[in-house]
Short mmCIF file of C-alpha atoms and ligand atoms in Angstrom, two decimals:
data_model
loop_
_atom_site.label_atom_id
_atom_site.label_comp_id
_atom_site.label_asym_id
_atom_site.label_seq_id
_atom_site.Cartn_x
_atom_site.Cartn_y
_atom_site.Cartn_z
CA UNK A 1 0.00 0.00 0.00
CA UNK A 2 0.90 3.72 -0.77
CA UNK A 3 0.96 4.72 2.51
CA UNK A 4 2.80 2.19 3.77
CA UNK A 5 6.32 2.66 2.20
CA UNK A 6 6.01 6.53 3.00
CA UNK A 7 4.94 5.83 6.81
CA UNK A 8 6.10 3.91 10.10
CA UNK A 9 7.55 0.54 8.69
CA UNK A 10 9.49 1.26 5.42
CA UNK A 11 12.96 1.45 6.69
CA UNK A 12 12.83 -1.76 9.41
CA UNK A 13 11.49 -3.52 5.91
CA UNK A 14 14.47 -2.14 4.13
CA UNK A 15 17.19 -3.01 7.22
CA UNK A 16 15.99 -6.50 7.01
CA UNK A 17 15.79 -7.03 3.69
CA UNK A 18 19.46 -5.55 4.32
CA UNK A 19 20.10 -7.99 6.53
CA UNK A 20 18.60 -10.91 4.08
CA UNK A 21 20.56 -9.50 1.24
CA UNK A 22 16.76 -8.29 -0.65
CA UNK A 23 16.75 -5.96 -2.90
CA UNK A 24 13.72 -3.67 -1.46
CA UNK A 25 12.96 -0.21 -3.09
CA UNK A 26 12.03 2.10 -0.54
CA UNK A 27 9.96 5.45 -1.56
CA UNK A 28 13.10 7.21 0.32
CA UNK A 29 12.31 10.85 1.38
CA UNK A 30 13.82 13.46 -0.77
CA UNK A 31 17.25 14.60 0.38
CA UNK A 32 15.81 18.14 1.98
CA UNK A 33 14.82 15.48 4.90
CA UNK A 34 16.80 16.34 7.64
CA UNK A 35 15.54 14.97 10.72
CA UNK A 36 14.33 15.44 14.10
CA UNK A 37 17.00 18.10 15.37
CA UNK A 38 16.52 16.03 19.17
CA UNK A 39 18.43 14.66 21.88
CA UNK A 40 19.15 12.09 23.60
CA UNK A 41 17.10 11.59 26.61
CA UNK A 42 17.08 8.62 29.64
CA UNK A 43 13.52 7.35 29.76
CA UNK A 44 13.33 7.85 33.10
CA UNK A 45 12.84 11.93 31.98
CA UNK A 46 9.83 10.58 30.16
CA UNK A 47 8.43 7.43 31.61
CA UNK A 48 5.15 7.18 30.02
CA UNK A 49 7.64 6.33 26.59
CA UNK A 50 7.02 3.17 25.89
CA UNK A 51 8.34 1.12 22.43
CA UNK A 52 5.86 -1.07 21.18
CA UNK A 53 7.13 -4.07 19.52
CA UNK A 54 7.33 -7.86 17.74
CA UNK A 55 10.64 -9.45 17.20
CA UNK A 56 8.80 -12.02 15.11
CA UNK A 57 7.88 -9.15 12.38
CA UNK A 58 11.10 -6.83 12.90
CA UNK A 59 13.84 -8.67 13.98
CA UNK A 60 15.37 -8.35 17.70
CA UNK A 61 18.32 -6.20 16.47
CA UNK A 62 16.20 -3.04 18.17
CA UNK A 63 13.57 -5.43 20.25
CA UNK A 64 11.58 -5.49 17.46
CA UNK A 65 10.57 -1.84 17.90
CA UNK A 66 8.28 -0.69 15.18
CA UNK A 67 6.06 2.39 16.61
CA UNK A 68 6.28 4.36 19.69
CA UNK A 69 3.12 4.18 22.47
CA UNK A 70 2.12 6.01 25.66
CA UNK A 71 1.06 4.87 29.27
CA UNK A 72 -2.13 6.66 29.96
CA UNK A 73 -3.01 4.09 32.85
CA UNK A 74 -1.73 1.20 34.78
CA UNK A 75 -2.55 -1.40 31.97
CA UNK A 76 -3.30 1.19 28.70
CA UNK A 77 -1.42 2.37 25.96
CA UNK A 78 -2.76 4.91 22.56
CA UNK A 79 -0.40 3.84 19.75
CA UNK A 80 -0.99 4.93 16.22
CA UNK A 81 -3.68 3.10 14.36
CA UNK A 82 -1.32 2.62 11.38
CA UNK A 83 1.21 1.14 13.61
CA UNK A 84 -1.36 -2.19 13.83
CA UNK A 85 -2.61 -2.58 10.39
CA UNK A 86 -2.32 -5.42 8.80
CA UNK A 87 0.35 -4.28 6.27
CA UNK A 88 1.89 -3.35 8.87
CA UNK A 89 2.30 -6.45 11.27
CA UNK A 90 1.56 -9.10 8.39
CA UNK A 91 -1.75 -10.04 10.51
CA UNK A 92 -4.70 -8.69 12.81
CA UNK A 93 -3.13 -7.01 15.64
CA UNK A 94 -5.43 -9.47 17.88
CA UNK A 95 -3.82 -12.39 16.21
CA UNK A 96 0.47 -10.59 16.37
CA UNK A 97 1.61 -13.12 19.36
CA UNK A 98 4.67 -11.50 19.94
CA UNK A 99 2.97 -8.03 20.45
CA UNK A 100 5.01 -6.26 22.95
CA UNK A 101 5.18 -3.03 24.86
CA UNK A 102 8.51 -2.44 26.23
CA UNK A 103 8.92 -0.10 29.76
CA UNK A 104 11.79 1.49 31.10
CA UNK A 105 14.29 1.10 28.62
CA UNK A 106 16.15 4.18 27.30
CA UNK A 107 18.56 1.93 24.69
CA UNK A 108 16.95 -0.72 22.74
CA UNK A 109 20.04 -2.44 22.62
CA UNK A 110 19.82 -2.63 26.47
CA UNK A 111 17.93 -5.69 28.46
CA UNK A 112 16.37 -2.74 31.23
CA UNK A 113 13.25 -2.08 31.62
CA UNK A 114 10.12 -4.39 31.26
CA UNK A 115 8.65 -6.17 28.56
CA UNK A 116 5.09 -6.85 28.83
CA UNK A 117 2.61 -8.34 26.47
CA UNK A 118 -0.27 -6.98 24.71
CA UNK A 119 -3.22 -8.93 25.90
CA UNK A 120 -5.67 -6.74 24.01
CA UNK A 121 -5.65 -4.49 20.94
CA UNK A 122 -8.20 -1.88 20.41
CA UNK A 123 -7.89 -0.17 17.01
CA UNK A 124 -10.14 3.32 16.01
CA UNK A 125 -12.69 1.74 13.86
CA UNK A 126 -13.26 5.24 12.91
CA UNK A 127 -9.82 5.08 11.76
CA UNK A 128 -9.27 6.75 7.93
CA UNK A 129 -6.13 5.64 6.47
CA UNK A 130 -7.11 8.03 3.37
CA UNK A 131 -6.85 11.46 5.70
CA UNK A 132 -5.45 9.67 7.88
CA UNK A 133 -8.15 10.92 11.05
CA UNK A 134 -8.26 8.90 14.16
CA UNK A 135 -5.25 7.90 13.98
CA UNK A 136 -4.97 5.96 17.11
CA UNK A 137 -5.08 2.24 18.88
CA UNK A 138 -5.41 0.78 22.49
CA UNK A 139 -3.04 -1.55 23.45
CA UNK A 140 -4.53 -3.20 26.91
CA UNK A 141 -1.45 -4.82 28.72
CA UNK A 142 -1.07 -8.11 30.53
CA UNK A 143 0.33 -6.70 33.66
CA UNK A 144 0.10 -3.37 34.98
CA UNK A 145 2.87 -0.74 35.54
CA UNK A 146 3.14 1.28 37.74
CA UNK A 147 1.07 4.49 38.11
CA UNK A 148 4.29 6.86 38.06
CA UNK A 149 4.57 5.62 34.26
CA UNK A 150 1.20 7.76 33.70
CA UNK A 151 0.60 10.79 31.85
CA UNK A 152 -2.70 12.78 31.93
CA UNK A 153 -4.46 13.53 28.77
CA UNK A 154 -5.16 16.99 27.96
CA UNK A 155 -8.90 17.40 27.68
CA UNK A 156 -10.33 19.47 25.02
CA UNK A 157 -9.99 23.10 25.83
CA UNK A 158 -6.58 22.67 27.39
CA UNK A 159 -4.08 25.50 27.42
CA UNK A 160 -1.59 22.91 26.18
CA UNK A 161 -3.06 23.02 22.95
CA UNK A 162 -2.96 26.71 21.74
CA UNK A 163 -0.61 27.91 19.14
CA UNK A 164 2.70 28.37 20.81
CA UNK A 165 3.02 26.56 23.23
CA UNK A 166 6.16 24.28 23.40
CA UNK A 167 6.01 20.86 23.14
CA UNK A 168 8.16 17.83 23.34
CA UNK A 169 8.58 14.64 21.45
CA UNK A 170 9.93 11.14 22.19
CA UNK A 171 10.84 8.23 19.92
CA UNK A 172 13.28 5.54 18.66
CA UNK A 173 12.57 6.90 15.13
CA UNK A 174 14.55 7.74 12.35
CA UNK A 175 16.79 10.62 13.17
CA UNK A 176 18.49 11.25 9.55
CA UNK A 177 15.05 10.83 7.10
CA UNK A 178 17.50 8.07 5.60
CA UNK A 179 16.80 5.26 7.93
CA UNK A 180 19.03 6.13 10.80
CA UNK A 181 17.16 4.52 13.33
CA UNK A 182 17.90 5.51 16.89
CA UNK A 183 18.35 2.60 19.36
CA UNK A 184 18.85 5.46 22.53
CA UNK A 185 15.50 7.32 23.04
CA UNK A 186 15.74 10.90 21.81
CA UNK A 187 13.45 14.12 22.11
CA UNK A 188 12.92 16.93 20.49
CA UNK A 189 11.61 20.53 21.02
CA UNK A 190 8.94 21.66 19.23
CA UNK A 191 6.06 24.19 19.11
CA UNK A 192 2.17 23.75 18.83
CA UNK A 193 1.50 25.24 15.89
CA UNK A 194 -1.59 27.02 14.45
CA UNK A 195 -3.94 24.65 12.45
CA UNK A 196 -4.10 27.17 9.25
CA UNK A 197 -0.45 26.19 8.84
CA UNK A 198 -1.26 22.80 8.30
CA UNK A 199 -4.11 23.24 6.30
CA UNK A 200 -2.16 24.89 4.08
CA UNK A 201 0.50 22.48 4.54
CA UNK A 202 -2.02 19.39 3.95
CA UNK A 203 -5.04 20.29 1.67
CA UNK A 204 -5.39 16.38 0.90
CA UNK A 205 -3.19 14.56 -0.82
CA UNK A 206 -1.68 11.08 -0.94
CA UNK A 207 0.08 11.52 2.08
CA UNK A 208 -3.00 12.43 3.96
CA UNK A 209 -5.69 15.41 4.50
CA UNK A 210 -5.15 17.97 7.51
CA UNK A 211 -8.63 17.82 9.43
CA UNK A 212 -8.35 20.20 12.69
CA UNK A 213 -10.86 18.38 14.47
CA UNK A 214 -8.90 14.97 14.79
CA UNK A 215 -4.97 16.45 14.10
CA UNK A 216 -2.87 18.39 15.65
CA UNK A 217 0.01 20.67 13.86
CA UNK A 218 3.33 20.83 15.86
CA UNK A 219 6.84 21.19 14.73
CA UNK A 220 8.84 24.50 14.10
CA UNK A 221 7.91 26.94 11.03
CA UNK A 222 11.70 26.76 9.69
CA UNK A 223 11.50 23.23 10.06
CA UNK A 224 14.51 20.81 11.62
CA UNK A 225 12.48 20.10 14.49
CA UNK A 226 10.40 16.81 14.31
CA UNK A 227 9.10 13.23 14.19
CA UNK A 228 9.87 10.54 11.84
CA UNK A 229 9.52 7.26 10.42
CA UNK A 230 9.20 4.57 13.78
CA UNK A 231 8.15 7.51 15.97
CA UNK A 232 4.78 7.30 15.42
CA UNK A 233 2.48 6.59 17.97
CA UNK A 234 4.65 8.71 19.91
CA UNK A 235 3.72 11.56 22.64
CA UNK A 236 3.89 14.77 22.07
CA UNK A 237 3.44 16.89 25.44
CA UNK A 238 2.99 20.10 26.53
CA UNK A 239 2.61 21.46 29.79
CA UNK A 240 3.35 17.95 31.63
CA UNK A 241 -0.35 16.62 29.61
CA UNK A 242 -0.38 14.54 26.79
CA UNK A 243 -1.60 16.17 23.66
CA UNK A 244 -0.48 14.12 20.50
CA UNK A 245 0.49 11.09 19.00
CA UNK A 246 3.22 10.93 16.61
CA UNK A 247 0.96 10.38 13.27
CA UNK A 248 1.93 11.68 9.74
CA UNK A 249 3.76 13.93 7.27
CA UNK A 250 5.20 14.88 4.59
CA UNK A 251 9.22 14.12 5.28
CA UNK A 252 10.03 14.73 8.52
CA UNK A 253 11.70 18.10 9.77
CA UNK A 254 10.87 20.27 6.18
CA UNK A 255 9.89 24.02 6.80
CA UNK A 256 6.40 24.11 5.78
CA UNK A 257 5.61 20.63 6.27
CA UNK A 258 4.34 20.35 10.14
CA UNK A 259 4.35 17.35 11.94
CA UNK A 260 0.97 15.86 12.00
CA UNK A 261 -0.41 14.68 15.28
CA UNK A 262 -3.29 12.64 16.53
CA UNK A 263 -5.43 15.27 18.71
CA UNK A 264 -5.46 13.09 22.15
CA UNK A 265 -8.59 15.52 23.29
CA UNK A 266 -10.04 13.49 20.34
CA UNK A 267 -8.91 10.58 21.02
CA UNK A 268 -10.39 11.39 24.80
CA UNK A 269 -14.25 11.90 22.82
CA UNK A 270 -14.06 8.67 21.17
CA UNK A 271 -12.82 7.07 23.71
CA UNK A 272 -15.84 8.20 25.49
CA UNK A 273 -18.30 7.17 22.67
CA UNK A 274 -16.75 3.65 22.72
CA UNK A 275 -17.60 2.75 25.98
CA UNK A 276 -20.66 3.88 25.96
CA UNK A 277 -21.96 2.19 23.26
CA UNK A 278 -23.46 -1.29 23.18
CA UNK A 279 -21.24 -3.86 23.48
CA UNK A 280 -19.72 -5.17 19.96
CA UNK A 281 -20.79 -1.86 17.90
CA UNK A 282 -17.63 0.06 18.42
CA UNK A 283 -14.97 -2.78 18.95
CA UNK A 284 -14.79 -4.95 16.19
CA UNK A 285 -10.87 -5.61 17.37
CA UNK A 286 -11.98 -7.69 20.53
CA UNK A 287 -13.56 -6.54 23.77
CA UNK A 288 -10.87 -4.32 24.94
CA UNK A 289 -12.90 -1.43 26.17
CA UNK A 290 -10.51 1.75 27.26
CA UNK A 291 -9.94 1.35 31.00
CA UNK A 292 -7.84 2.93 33.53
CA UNK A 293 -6.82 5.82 31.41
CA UNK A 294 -5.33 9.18 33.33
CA UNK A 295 -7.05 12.30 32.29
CA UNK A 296 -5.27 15.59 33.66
CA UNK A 297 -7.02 17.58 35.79
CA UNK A 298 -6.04 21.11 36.88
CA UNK A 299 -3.35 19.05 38.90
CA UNK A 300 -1.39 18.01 36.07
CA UNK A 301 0.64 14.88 35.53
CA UNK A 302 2.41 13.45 38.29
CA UNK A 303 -0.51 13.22 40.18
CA UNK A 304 -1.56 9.84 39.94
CA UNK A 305 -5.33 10.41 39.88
CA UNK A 306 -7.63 8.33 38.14
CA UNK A 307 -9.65 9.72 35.79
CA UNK A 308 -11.95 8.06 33.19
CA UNK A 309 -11.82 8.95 29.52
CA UNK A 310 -14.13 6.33 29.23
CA UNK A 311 -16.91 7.37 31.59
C1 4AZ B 1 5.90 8.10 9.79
O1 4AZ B 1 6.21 7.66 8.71
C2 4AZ B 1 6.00 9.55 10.01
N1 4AZ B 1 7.42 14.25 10.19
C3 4AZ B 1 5.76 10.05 11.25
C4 4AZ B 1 5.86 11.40 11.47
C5 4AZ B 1 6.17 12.23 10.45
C6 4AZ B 1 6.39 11.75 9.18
C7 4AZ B 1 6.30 10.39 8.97
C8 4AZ B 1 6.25 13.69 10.70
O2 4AZ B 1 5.51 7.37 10.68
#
């Protein structure tokens, strides 16, 4: 699919067909890519990073990371909703046995941290791969962690989400736009960023459609500054609240082309609608309704109170 060599999984494709000696043509960015402008950071300075992952489907070189995730209570994780289609992990994400959502561990290389399985995978049905809206997945874990791996969600209305306002990104992406996968977490700075910008940026195209409702425009107006390929699913915070997920693009770190975000006040509303619907309408994926998840109050993060997305 189209979308697939331009998004999360074309370069661990190409590094193992590397490694297997394929010949694999990659829709490579243009050479204007130049990455993520981050640093290195331990995980410990952003615990709610968590790499999602399945040797089986990527090889153990880097754990089998694929796509970044984010603890938003004990047992939940939002992903990307790209990061679990099928083109994606070769099968259903209910049926990917090796599924994996790995705590704690700043280098990939590195045995720290926890690995826990996936016991449940919840993906947006509302989920349009064409604009690429609701772009987002629930990954319900086997065992919990603990709650000082939480962030709170930034509910709709949220200061965190006006134009301006700084933001940070984690991920084990690609840090060159050639396939220079990190295997030491990295961040980088960027700034919310006024939705005209992307709809200018995005008017619909291959690559996607900017829709202000569902997406969120971040990144810096020169460019430099952003996600990448194997970041998605990412968070993106502001203000100590959780207010994106690493989505889409076009490139990573171009000035004029914004990185895309899913809006988590969004993913918050449907969130909401899901569990309140009859049982089976809204969860075609399994039974995995949204529990446990953190939303931030006036208190911020840090403050381990539980809050229901899902009312
Ligand atoms: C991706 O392929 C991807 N520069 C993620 C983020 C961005 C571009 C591409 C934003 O997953």
């Amino acid at each position: 699919m189209r979308r697939f060599f331009t998004r999360a999984l074309t370069r661990p494709l190409v590094l193992a067909a590397t490694a297997m000696a394929i010949p694999l043509v990659s829709a490579s960015p243009a050479a204007s890519d130049v990455v993520v402008g981050g640093f290195p950071v331990d995980v410990s300075q952003g615990p709610w990073t968590v790499a999602v992952s399945s040797r089986d489907r990527f090889g153990g070189m880097r754990a089998g990371q694929f796509c970044g995730g984010v603890v938003v209570g004990p047992t939940t994780v939002l992903t990307a909703a790209h990061c679990m289609a099928v083109d994606v992990l070769g099968t259903p994400p209910n049926r990917a046995r090796d599924l994996k959502v790995i705590a704690g561990r700043t280098d990939l290389y590195s045995a720290a941290g926890q690995e826990i399985a996936v016991r449940e995978t919840w993906v947006n049905p509302a989920y349009d791969s064409a604009s690429n809206a609701g772009d987002f997945a629930v990954l319900t874990l086997a065992e919990p962690l603990p709650a000082t791996s939480v962030i709170g969600m930034a509910a709709a209305g949220d200061t965190a989400y006006e134009p301006g306002t700084r933001a940070v990104v984690y991920g084990w992406g690609d840090t060159t736009g050639f396939g220079g996968y990190a295997h030491g977490l990295r961040a980088a700075r960027v700034h919310v960023l006024a939705d005209a910008l992307c709809v200018r940026a995005y008017p619909g195209s291959s690559d996607g459609r900017y829709l202000a409702d569902s997406m969120l425009c971040a990144g810096e107006t020169r460019g430099g500054r952003d996600a990448c390929q194997g970041d998605s699913g990412g968070p993106l915070v502001a203000e100590g609240r959780l207010i994106g997920l690493v989505s889409w693009g076009s490139g990573c770190g171009r000035p004029g082309s914004p990185g895309v975000y899913t809006r988590v006040s969004d993913v918050m509303r449907t969130l909401s609608q899901a569990s309140a619907a009859p049982e089976g309408t809204t969860t075609p994926q399994g039974t995995a309704e949204p529990q446990e998840t953190q939303t931030a109050g006036s208190q911020g993060v840090g403050t381990p109170q539980r809050g229901h997305a899902a009312p």
